[in-house]
Every structure is written in C-alpha cells, then in structure tokens.
XYZ file of C-alpha atoms in Angstrom:
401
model
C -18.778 -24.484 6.018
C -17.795 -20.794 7.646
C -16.169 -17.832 6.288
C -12.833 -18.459 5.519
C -9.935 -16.825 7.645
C -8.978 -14.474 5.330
C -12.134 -12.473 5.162
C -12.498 -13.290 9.022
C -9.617 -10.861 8.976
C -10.876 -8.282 7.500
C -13.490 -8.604 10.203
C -13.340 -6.076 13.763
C -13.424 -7.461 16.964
C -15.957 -8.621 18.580
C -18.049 -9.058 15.334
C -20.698 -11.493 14.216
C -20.094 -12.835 10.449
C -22.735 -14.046 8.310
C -21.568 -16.808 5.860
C -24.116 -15.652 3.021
C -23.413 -19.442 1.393
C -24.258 -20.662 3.988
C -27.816 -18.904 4.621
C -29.014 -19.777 1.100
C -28.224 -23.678 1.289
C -30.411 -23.623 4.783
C -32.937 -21.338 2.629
C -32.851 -23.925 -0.381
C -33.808 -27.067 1.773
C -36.244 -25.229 3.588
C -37.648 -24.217 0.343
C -37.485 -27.403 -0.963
C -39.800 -28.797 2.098
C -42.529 -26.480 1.613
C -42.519 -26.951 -1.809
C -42.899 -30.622 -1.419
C -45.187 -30.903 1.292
C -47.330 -28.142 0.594
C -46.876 -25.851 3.392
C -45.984 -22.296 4.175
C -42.948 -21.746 6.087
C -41.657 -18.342 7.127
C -38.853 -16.789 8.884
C -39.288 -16.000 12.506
C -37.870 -12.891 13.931
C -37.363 -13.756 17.393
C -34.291 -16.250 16.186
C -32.507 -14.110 13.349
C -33.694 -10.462 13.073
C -30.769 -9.511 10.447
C -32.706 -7.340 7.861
C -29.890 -6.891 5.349
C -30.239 -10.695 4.778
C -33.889 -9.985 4.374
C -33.664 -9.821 0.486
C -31.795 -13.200 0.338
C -34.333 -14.451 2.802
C -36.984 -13.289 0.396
C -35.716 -15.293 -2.783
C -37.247 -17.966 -0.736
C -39.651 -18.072 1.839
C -42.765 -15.482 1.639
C -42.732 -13.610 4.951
C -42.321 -13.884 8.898
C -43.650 -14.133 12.161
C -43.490 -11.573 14.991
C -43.975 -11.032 18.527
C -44.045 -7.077 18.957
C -44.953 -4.182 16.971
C -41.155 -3.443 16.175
C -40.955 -6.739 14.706
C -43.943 -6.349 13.202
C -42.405 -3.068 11.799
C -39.608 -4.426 10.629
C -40.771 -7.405 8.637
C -43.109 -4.689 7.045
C -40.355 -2.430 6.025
C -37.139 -4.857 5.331
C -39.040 -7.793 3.650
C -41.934 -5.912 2.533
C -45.169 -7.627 3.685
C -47.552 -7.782 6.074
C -46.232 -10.187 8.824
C -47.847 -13.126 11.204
C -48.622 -11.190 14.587
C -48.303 -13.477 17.568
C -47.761 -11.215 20.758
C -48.604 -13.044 24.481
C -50.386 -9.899 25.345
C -51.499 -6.879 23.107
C -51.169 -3.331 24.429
C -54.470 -1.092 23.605
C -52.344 1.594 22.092
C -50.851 -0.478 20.089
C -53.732 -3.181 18.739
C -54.745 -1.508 15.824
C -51.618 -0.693 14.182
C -50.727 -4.213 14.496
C -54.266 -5.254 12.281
C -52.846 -2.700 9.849
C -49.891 -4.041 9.326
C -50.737 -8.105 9.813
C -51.916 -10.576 7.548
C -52.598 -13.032 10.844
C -53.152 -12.408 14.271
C -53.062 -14.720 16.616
C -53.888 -14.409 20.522
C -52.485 -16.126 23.076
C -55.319 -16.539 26.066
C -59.317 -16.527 25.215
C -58.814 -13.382 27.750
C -57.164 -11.678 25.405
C -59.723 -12.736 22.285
C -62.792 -11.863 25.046
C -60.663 -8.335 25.133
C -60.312 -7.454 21.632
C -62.700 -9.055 19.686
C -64.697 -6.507 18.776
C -62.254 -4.874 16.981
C -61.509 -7.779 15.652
C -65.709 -7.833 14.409
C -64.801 -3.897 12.842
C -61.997 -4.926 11.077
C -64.184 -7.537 9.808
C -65.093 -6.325 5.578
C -62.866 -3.186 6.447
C -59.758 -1.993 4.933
C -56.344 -2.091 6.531
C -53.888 -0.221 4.838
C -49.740 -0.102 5.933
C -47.684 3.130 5.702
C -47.194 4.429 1.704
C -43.496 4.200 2.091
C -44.852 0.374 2.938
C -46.532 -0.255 -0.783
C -45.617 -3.427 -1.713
C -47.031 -5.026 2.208
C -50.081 -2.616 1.458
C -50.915 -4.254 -2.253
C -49.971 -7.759 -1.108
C -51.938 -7.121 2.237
C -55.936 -8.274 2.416
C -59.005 -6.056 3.570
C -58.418 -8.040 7.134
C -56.345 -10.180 8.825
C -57.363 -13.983 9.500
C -57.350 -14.465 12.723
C -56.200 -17.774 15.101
C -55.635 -18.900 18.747
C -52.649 -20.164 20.208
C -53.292 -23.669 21.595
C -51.156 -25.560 24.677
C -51.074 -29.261 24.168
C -49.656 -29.522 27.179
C -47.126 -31.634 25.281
C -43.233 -30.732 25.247
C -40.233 -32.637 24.958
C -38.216 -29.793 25.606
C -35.872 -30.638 28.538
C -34.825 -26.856 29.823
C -37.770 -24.796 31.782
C -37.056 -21.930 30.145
C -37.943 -23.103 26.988
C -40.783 -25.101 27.480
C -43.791 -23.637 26.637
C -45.698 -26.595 28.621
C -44.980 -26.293 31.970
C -47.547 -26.332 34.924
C -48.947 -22.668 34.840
C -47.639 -21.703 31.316
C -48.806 -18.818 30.253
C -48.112 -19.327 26.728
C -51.289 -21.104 24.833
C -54.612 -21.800 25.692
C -55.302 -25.365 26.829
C -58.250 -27.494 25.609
C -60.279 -27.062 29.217
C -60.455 -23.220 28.577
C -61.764 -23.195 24.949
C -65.489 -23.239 23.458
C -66.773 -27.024 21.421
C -67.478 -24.688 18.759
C -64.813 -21.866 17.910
C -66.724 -18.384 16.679
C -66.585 -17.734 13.105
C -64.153 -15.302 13.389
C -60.980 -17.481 14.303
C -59.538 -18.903 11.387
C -56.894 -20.468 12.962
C -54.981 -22.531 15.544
C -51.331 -21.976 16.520
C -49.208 -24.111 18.778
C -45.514 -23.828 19.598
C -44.195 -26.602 21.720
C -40.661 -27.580 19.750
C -36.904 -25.964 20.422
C -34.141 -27.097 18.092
C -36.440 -30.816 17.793
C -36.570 -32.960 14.730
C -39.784 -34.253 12.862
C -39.742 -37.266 15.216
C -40.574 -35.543 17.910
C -43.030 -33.492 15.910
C -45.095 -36.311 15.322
C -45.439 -37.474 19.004
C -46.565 -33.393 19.720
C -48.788 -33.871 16.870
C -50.378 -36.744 18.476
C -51.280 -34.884 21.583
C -52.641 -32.075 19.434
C -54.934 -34.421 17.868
C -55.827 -35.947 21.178
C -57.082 -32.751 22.803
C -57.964 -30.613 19.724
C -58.882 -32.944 17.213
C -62.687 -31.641 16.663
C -61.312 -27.685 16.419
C -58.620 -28.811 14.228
C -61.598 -29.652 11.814
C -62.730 -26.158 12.455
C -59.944 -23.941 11.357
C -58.633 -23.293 7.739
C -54.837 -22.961 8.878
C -53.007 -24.270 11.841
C -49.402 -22.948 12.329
C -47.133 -25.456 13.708
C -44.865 -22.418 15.329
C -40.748 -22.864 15.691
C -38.227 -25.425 16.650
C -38.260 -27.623 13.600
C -34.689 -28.037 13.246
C -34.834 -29.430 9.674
C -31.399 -27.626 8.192
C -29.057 -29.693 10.899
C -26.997 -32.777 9.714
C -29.325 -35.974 9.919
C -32.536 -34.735 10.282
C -35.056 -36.812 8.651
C -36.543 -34.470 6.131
C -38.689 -37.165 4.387
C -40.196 -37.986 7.130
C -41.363 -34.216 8.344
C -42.525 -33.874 4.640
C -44.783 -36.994 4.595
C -45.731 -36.313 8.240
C -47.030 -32.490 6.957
C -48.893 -33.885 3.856
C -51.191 -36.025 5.853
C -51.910 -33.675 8.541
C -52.735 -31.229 5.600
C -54.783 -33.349 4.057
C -56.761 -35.171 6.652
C -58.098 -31.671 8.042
C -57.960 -29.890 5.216
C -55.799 -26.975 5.862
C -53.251 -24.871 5.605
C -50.201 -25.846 7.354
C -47.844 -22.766 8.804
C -44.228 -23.132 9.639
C -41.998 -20.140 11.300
C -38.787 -21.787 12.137
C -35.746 -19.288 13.557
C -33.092 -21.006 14.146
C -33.395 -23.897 11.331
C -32.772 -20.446 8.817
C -30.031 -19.469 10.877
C -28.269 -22.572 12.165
C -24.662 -22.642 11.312
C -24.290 -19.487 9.104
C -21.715 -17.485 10.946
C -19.482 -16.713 13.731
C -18.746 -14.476 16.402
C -14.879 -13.201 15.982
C -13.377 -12.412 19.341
C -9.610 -11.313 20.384
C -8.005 -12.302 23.293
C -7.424 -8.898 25.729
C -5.520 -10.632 28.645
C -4.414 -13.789 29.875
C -3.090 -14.183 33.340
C -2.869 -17.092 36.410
C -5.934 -16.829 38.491
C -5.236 -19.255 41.784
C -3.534 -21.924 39.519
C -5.987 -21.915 36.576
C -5.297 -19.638 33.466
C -7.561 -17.361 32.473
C -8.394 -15.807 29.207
C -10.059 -12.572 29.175
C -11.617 -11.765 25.982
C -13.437 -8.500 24.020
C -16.984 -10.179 23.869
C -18.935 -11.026 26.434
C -20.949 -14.409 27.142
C -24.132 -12.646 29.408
C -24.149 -9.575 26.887
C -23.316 -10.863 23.389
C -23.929 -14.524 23.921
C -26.676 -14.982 26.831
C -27.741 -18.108 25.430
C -25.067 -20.175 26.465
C -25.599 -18.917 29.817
C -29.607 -19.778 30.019
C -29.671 -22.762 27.822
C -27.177 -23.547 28.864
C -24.749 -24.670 26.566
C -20.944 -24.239 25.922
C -19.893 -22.736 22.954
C -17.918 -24.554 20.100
C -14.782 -22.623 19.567
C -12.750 -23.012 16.414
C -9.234 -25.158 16.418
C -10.008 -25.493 20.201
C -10.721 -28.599 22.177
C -14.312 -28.106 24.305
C -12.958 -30.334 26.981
C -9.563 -30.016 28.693
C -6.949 -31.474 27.240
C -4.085 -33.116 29.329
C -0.691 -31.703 28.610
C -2.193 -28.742 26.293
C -2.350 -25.411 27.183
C -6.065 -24.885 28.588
C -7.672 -21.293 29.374
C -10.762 -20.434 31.330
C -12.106 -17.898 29.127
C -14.070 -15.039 30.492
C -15.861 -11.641 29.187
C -15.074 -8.052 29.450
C -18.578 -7.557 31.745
C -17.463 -7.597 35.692
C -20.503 -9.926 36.503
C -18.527 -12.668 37.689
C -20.456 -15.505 36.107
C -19.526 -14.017 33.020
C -17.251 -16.651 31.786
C -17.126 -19.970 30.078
C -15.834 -23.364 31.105
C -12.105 -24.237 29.746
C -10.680 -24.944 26.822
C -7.896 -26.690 25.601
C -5.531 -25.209 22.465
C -2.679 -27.038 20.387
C -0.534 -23.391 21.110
C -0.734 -21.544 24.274
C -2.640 -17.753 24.283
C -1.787 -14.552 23.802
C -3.163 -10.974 23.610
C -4.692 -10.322 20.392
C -5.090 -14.142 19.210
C -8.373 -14.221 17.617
C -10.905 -16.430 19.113
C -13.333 -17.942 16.769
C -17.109 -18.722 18.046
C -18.642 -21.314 15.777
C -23.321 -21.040 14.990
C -23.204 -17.562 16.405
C -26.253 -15.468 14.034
C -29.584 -17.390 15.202
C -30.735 -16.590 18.892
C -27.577 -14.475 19.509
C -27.444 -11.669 17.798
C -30.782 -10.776 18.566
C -30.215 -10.990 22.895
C -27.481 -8.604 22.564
C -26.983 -5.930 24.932
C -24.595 -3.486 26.179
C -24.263 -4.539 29.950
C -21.907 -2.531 31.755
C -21.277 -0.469 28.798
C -19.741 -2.618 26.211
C -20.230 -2.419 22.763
C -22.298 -4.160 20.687
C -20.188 -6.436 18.349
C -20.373 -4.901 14.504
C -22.003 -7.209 12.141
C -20.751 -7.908 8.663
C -21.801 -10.561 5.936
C -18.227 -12.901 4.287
C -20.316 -12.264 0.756
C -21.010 -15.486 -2.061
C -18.184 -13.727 -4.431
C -15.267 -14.116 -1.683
C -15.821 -10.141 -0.226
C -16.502 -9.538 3.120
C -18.892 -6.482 3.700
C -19.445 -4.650 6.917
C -22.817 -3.880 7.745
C -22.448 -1.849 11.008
C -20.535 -1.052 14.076
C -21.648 0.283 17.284
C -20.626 2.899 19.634
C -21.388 5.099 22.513
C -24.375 6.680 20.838
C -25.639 3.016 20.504
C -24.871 2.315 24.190
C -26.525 5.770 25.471
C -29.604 5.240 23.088
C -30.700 2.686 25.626
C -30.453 5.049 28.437
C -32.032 8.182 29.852
C-alpha cells in the first residue's frame, strides 16, 4: 500500500512521501464514479495542494475548487484551468481577478451577493481573460463565470465543532430563512458543504434535509455542487450506492451535479518519515523526542483530534513492550502524542514512520518556533524515489518581517 522502505530511505528527515501508485488507484475509482453517475468531480485544494501531482491529477479529473486567490492561482497555473472560486468573504481588491481567473463563483452570505453583484451584472456578456503565460485556462475559460450560492441545511453529522459547518451561528452557508422564493437570474447555482471524511449513507440523509428546505430553488439552478467529505476511496465505502444516489438527484432536478472531494484524492497515499532525536525518562514514563512536529507539521491530529497510525508500532500500550511518549521538536508543551508501544526499544536515529500523512497535512504546515518545513518527495510508479523540495531558513524567514 505505501512506499516501500527502501526508497523511504532514500528519503530526508522529516519528509512527506507521496506513493504515486497509490494516488492514481484513488484517481481511477473516483474517475470511475463520475463517469458512471454522470457528475463532475474535482480536486479540492484545501485537502492536497501538491502541484507536482497536478499532471497525474489531471489524467483524471477536470479541475479544482478554491478558497483564496493563491489557490485560485495555483490551480490556474499547475493544472491549467480556470478553477471553482468559493471564498467565505471576497476582498474588493481582489474580486475581479478572481472572475478572471474562475469558471464558478460561488458566495457564501446573500451579504456578500447584495455586495458584489453588480459586478457580477458587468461581467455578465463580457470577456474574462487569465494571464498569457495562463493559455490553456484562458482558451478553456468562458466569456463569464456561472455563478452559485452556498446553502446551510442546517444538517451535519459531523461530530467535532470545528468541522461542522452547521453549528448554531455558522457562518459558513446561507440558510433557507435568509434567501429570496425566487433566486435572480444571475445565480446559476447552489453549493452546500456539510460532510468530513462521511460515506454516501450519510450523504443521503444530508440530501434529505437539502430537499426539505431547498427543494423549490433546487428546481431553479442548473448545477448544485455537493462540496467535500465524500470519502468514497476508503475500504468499504458503498460506491454503488453514492452512484445511484447521484443519478437520481441529477435527474429529478435536472442538473449538474459538482463534487470537490480533498481528502478522498489524497487518503492513504503517503507518509510522513520522522527520526527519533532523543529518548530519555521523564518522571517514570519514556519519552521520545522526534524531528517533526505534531502542532507544526501535523496540526490535525491535534484539532481533530486524532492519533496518528505509526508504522510496526502498536497505537495502544502494550504490556511488557517497550512504550514511548513521543513528542515534537516545538517547545509548546502540548506538542506531543499519546504512547506507543514497539516490538524493539528506541533509539536516536530510528526512523519513525507516520502512516495517511499528504491530505489535510501537508497543506497546515508551518514553521513554529523555527523548524523546518519537512521536504516533500514522490516514491515514483517505476520503483525511483524523486525529491521534490526541501526547506530552509530562507523558507522560515519568508514568513517573517
């Protein structure tokens, strides 16, 4: 399933490894889903930013969604099209480059649509072009983006706050209370995102509640996009079932149905390589200092939160085995992990393995107290193992002033 240990050798430490393999199977069932149902699914940045996967990426799904004008930039320059704009708030300096360079736009309050719709009206039968070192986005791109509103079923059976987009006060999504019987002309589209890691199950039940409160709009629109957190590429999911469940909401409101999954492209396709810098007692419990950190380079586990799956360890302690509390470099002092459990005991420079490190990790990286970013390579489909790119101090002092 990963990289195997010999090109995880040739790997520096702390460094996150793509298993290119790996990325194309996820990329082939995904493909194969839209195919069958009929539906347009496309990468979204905020869960795997890697561009030098992009042209992989490419082979199979059509473009990407993005949630800033970077992203936006990047999904024009790396996969070469326009890209599906969702921002929570749009900056006035910054509104119409994002037209120029979207093929959707979608706004997340009728605040903001009050705010910028007439630009919206003078983009309306104009041209948008992108950047000429852009061409390919430019020829694929249309005279103006379609436009769409994100919606808040206030539906969610996601069980951690900070990752529900439904709780009392959200501001993420407009609910029904707040929006016209009859959209204007101008918005082509609904978007809703209420899903994290879910399976289609659990997308029918949030479908449900989208009917329920939005079913005469729905009849409206020419596209809804059914946002992230269809988990579709992990073991059991019931892709049948998400396939049948997407042709009949396409075809009983006769439109086009939008995917952007992140971590579905992402899920299990790489590690983050780690080497033990120090093990010592700590008031009877052994710790395990290592050269990543879990609040810089993994911050997930600590929000989520979730512990890590570590390679040839036990994720529970272990009676009678040597068990480490295993900390980061960082001197916040929550910066550490629960224990682990190994078959040998620890020792500087043993190589820690992090298992589904490359969606929602990567891109939360930061350099905290001054520690590097960990380099990125891809373990390559012909055995290689290529390194992409390591950071530094001019990486580190690029984020200063």
């Amino acid at each position: 399933m990963y990289p195997e240990t010999a090109r995880l050798a040739q790997a520096p430490s702390p460094c996150f490894v793509l298993d290119e393999a790996k990325l194309r199977q996820n990329l082939q069932l995904i493909d194969a889903v839209q195919r069958e149902a009929g539906v347009t699914i496309i990468l979204a940045l905020k869960g795997f930013s890697m561009f030098s996967a992009f042209p992989l990426v490419r082979e199979y799904l059509s473009g990407a969604t993005a949630s800033s004008l970077n992203e936006i930039k990047l999904v024009n320059e790396y996969m070469g099209v326009p890209a599906h704009a969702y921002v929570p708030a749009y900056r006035d300096d910054e509104f119409d480059e994002i037209l120029s360079r979207s093929s959707h736009v979608t706004f997340n309050s009728w605040t903001q649509w009050e705010r910028f719709k007439e630009k919206v009206a003078e983009k309306e039968g104009g041209e948008a072009v992108l950047p000429e070192q852009n061409a390919l986005a430019s020829e694929a791109h249309r005279s103006s983006p379609s436009f769409g509103i994100r919606v808040n079923p206030q539906y969610s059976e996601v069980a951690t706050d900070m990752y529900n987009p439904c709780v009392p006060g959200s501001r993420l999504g407009v609910t029904r209370d707040k929006l016209p019987d009859q959209l204007p002309v101008e918005l082509e589209g609904l978007h809703f995102h209420t899903l994290c890691e879910n399976d289609s199950f659990t997308l029918e039940r949030t479908l449900a509640a989208l009917e329920e409160k939005f079913g005469d709009l729905l009849r409206q629109v020419n596209w809804v996009n059914m946002g992230g957190g269809h988990l579709m590429t992990r073991e059991g999911y019931d892709t049948q079932h998400l396939i049948g469940l997407l042709k009949a909401f396409r075809e009983k409101y006769d439109v086009e149905v939008i995917m952007e999954p992140g971590s579905a492209i992402g899920w299990q396709t790489g590690v983050l390589v780690s080497t033990v810098l120090d093990v010592f007692d700590s008031q009877g419990i052994a710790v395990a200092v290592l050269d990543t950190s879990f609040a810089a380079h993994m911050p997930d586990t600590l929000e989520m939160p979730y512990k890590p799956r570590i390679r040839d360890a036990y994720q529970e302690p272990v009676a009678d085995k040597p068990t480490y509390r295993l900390g980061g470099m960082t001197c916040l002092a929550g910066d550490f992990m629960g224990d682990y459990s190994f078959d040998e005991p620890l020792k500087v420079g043993d190589r820690i393995i992090f298992e589904d490190m490359i969606h929602y990790t990567m891109v939360k990286t930061s350099t905290f107290n001054g520690v590097n970013l960990p380099a990125i390579g891809i373990a390559k489909e012909d055995g290689s193992f290529q390194l992409i790119r390591e950071y530094g101090y001019e990486s580190f002092k690029d984020r200063l002033s």
